[in-house]
Tab-separated table of C-alpha atoms in Angstrom:
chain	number	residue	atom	x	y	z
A	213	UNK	CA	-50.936	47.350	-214.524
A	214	UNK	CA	-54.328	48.930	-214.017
A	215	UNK	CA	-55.173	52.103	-214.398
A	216	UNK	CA	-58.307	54.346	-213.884
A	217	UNK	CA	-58.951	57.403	-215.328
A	218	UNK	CA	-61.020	59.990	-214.442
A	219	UNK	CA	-60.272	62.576	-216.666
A	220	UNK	CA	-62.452	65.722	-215.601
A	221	UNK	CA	-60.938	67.302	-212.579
A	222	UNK	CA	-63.465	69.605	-211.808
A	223	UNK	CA	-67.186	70.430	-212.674
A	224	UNK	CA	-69.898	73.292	-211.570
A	225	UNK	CA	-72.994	72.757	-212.462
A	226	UNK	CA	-76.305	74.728	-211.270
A	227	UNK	CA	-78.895	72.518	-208.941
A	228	UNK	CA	-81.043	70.485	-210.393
A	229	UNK	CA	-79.232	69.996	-213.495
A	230	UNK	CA	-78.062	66.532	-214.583
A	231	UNK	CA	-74.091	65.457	-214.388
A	232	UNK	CA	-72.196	63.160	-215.549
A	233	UNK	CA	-68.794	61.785	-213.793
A	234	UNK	CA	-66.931	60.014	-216.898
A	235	UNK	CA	-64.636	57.065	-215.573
A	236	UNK	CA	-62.503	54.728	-217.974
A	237	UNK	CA	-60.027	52.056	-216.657
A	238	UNK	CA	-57.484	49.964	-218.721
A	239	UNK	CA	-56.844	46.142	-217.361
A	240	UNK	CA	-55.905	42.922	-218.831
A	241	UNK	CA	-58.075	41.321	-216.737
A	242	UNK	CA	-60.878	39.460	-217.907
A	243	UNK	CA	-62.724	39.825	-214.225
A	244	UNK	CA	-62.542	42.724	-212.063
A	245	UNK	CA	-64.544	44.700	-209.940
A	246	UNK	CA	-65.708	48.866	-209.995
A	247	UNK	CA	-66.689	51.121	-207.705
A	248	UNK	CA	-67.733	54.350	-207.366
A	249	UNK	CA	-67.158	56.289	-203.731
A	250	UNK	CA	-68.056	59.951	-202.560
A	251	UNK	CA	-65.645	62.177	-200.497
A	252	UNK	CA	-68.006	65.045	-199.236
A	253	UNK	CA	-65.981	67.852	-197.361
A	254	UNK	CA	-65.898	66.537	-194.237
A	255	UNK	CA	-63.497	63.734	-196.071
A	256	UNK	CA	-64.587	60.166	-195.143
A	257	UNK	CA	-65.160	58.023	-198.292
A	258	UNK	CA	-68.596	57.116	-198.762
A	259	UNK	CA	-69.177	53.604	-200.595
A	260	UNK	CA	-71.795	54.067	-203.549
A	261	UNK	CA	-71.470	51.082	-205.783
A	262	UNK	CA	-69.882	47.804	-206.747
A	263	UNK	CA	-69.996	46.873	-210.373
A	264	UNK	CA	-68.655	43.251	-211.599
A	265	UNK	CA	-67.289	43.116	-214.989
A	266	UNK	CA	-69.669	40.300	-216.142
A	267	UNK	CA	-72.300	42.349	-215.457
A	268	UNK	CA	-73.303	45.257	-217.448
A	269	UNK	CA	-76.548	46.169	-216.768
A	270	UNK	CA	-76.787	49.299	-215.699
A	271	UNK	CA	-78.092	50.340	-212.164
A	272	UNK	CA	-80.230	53.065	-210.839
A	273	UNK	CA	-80.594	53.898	-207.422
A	274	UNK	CA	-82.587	57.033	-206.576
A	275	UNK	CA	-80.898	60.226	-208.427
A	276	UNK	CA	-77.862	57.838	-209.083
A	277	UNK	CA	-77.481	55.962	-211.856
A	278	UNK	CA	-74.124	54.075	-213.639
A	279	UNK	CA	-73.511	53.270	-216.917
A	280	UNK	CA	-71.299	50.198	-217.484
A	281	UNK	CA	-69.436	49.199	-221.047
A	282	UNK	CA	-67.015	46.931	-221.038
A	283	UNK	CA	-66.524	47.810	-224.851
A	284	UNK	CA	-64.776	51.224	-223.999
A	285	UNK	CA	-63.646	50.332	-220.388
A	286	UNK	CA	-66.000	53.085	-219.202
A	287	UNK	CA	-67.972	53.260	-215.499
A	288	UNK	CA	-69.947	56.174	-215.971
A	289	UNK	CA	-71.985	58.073	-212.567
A	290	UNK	CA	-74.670	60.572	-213.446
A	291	UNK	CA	-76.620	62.316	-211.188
A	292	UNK	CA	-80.123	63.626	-212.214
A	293	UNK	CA	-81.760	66.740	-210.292
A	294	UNK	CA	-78.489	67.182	-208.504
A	295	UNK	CA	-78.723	68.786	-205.237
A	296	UNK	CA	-75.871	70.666	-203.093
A	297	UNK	CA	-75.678	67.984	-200.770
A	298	UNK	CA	-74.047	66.433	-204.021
A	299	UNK	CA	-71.223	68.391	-203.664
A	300	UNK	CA	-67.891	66.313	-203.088
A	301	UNK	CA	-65.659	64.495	-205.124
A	302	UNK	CA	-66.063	61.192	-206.626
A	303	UNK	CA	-64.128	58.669	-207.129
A	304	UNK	CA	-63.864	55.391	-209.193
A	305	UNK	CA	-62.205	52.334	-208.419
A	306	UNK	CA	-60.791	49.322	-209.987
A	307	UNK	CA	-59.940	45.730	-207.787
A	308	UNK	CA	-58.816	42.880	-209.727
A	309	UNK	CA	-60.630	39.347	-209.407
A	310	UNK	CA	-56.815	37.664	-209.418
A	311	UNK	CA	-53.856	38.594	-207.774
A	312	UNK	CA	-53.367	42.173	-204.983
A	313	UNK	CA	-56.584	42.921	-203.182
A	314	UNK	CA	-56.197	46.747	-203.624
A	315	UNK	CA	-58.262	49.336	-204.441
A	316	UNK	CA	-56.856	51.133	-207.164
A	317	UNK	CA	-58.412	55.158	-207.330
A	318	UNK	CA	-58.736	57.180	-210.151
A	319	UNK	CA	-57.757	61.220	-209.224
A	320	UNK	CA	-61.078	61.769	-208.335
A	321	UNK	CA	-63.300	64.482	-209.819
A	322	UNK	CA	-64.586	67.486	-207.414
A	323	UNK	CA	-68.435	68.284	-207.943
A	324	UNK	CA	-69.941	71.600	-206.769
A	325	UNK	CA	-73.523	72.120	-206.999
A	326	UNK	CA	-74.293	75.683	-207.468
A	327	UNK	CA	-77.676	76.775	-205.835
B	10	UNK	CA	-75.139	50.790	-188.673
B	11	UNK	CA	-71.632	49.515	-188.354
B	12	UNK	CA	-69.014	51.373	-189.249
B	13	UNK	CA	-64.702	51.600	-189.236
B	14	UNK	CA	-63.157	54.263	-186.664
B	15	UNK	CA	-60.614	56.044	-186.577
B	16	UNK	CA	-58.445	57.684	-183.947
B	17	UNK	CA	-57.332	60.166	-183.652
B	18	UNK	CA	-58.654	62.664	-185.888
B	19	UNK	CA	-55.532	64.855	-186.605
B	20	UNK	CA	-52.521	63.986	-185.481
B	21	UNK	CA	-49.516	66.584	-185.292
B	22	UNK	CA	-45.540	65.188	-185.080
B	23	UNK	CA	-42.300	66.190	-185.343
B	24	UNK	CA	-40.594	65.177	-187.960
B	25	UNK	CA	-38.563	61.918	-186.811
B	26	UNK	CA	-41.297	60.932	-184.464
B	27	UNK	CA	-42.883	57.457	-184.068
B	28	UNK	CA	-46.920	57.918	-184.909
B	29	UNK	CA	-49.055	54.937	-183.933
B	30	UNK	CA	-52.499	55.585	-186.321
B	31	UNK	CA	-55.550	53.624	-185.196
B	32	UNK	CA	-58.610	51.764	-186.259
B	33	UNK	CA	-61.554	50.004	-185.168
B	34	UNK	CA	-62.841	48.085	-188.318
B	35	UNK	CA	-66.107	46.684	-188.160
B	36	UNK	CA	-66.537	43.442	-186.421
B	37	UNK	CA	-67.472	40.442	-188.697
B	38	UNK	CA	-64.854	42.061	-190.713
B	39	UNK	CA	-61.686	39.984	-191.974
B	40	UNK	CA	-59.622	42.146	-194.396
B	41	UNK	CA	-57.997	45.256	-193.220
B	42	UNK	CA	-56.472	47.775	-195.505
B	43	UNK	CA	-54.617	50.774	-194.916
B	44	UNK	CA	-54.688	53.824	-197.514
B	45	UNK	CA	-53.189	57.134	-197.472
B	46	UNK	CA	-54.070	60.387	-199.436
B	47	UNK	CA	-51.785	63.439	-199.644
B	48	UNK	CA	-53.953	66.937	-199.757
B	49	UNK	CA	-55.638	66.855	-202.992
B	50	UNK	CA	-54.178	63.676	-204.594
B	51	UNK	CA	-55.969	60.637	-205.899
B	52	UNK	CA	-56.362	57.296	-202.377
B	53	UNK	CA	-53.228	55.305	-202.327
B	54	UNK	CA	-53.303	51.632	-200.862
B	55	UNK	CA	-50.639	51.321	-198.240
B	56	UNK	CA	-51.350	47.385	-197.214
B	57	UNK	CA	-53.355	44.839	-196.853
B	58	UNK	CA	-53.870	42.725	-193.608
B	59	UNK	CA	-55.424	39.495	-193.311
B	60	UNK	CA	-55.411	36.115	-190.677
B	61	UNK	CA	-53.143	37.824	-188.769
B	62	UNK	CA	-50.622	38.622	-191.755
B	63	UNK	CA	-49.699	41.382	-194.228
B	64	UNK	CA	-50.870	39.671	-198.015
B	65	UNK	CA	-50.134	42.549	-199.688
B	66	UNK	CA	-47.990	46.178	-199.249
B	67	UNK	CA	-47.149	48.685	-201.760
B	68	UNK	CA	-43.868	50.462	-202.153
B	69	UNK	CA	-44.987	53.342	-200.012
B	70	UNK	CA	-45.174	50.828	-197.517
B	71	UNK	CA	-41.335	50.895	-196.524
B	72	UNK	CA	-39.399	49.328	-193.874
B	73	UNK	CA	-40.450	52.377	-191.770
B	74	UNK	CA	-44.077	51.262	-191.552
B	75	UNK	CA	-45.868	48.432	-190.146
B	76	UNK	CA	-49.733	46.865	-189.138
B	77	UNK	CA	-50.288	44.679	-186.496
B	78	UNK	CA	-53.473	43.710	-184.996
B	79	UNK	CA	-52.837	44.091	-181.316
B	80	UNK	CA	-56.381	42.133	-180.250
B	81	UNK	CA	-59.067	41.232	-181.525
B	82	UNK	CA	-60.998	44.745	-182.410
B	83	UNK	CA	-58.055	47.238	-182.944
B	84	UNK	CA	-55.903	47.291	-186.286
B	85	UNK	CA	-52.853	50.004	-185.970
B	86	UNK	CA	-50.785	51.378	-188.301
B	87	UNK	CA	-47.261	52.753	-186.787
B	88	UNK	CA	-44.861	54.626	-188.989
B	89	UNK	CA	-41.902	54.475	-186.894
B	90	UNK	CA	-39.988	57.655	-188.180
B	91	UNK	CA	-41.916	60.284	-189.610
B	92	UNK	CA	-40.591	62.669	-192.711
B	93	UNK	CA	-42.621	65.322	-194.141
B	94	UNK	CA	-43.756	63.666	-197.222
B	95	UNK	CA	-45.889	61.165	-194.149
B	96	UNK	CA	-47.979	64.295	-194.232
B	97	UNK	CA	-51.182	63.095	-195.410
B	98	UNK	CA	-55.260	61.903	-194.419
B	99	UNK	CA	-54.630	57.960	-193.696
B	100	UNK	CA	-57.624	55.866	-194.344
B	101	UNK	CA	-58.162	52.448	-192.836
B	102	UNK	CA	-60.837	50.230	-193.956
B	103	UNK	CA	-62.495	46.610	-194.083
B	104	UNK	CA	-64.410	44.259	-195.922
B	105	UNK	CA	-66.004	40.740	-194.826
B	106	UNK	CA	-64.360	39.244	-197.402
B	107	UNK	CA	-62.528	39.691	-200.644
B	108	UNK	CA	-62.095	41.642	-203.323
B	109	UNK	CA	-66.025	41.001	-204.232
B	110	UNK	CA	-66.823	42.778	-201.409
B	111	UNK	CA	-66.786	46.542	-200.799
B	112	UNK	CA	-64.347	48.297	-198.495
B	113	UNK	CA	-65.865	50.332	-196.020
B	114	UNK	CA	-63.872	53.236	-194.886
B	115	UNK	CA	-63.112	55.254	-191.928
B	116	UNK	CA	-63.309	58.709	-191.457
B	117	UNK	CA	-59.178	58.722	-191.966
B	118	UNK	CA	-56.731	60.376	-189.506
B	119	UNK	CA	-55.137	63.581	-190.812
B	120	UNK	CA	-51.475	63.061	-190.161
B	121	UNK	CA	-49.226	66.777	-190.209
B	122	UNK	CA	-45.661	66.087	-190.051
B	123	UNK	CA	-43.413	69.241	-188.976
C-alpha cells in the first residue's frame, strides 16, 4: 500500500528565512501522481502543486519551489524569504495512476513563521 | 474563480442523530470525493463518487454512511447515526477528471458529535 511520510511535525522558523518541508512516499507503482496542499488556520486545503512521477524537473513558482527524486521517493517544498502569511500546515499527497482514485495524505507538517 | 462549498460550517448533533453534510462542487466537475479529518490528524478519504455511482469507499466508510447526488449541483454526504468518533472537519472536493487532475477542496464542515 502507499504510504507518505512527512516526518517533521512541526517547524519555527524566523521571517524571511528559507524552509524546507521534507516529504518521502513508498509505492510500487511505476506511475503516480504528488501533491503538495496548504491548510492555513482558517482550515480549507489550498491546492499548490501536482507532480507526475515521469517528470522530475523541478518547479518554481514565486517563493515556492519543489524538489522531485524519484531515486529516494522524496517531494521536497521549500519556501525562500518565508513570510507569516506562510504559516499553516502542509501537506503532501500521493494518487496512484492505476487502481483507487484517492488522495492519500501524509500527517502534515505545521509551519509558523516567526516575525 | 470557481470553487467547492460547503454547508454548513459547523454542525453540532447528538450522538445517534442523522447529519446530512453538504456540497456544491464546482460545475464542469465529474469526480466527487468525500474526506474527513479528526482535530489534528493527517486527511482521510471517505469515498469516491462518480456517473452517478460510488467507485471507491474506504473502511471508514461503513454501512452507516452514504453519498448521493440529489440533482445536478448538490453532492451530500449523510451519516445516518452519529457516534462520537464522527467528530471531525469533513472535506468534500472535485476534480474534472481523474486522478491526473487536482482535487479542489471545500472549506470542510466541522462536524461535533455530543
Amino acid at each position: 500500500a502507499q504510504k507518505v511520510t512527512q516526518a517533521q511535525t512541526e517547524i519555527s522558523v524566523v521571517e524571511k528565512e528559507d524552509v524546507t518541508l521534507d516529504c518521502v512516499y513508498e509505492t510500487r507503482d511505476t506511475t503516480y501522481y504528488l501533491f503538495w496542499y496548504k491548510q492555513p488556520p482558517s482550515g480549507e486545503l489550498v491546492f499548490l502543486i501536482r507532480r507526475n512521477s515521469f517528470d522530475e524537473q523541478n518547479e518554481i513558482s514565486g517563493r515556492y519551489s519543489w524538489n522531485f527524486q524519484k531515486s529516494t521517493s522524496s517531494f521536497n517544498f521549500t519556501i525562500t524569504a518565508s513570510q507569516v502569511v506562510d504559516s499553516a500546515v502542509y501537506f503532501c499527497a500521493y494518487i496512484s495512476n492505476f487502481g483507487n482514485e484517492k488522495l492519500t495524505f501524509g500527517t502534515g507538517t505545521r509551519l509558523t513563521i516567526i516575525p | 474563480e470557481p470553487e467547492v462549498t460547503q454547508t454548513p460550517s459547523h454542525q453540532v448533533t447528538q450522538m445517534g442523530q442523522e447529519v446530512i453534510l453538504r456540497c456544491v462542487p464546482i460545475s464542469n466537475h465529474l469526480y466527487f470525493y468525500w474526506y474527513r479529518q479528526i482535530l489534528g490528524q493527517k486527511v482521510e478519504f471517505l469515498v469516491s463518487f462518480y456517473n452517478n455511482e460510488i467507485s471507491e469507499k474506504s473502511e471508514i466508510f461503513d454501512d452507516q454512511f452514504s453519498v448521493e447526488r440529489p440533482d445536478g449541483s448538490n453532492f451530500t454526504l449523510k451519516i445516518r447515526s452519529t457516534k462520537l468518533e464522527d467528530s471531525a472537519m469533513y472535506f468534500c472536493a472535485s476534480s474534472v477528471g481523474t486522478r491526473y487532475n487536482e482535487q479542489f477542496f471545500g472549506p470542510g464542515t466541522r462536524l461535533t458529535v455530543l
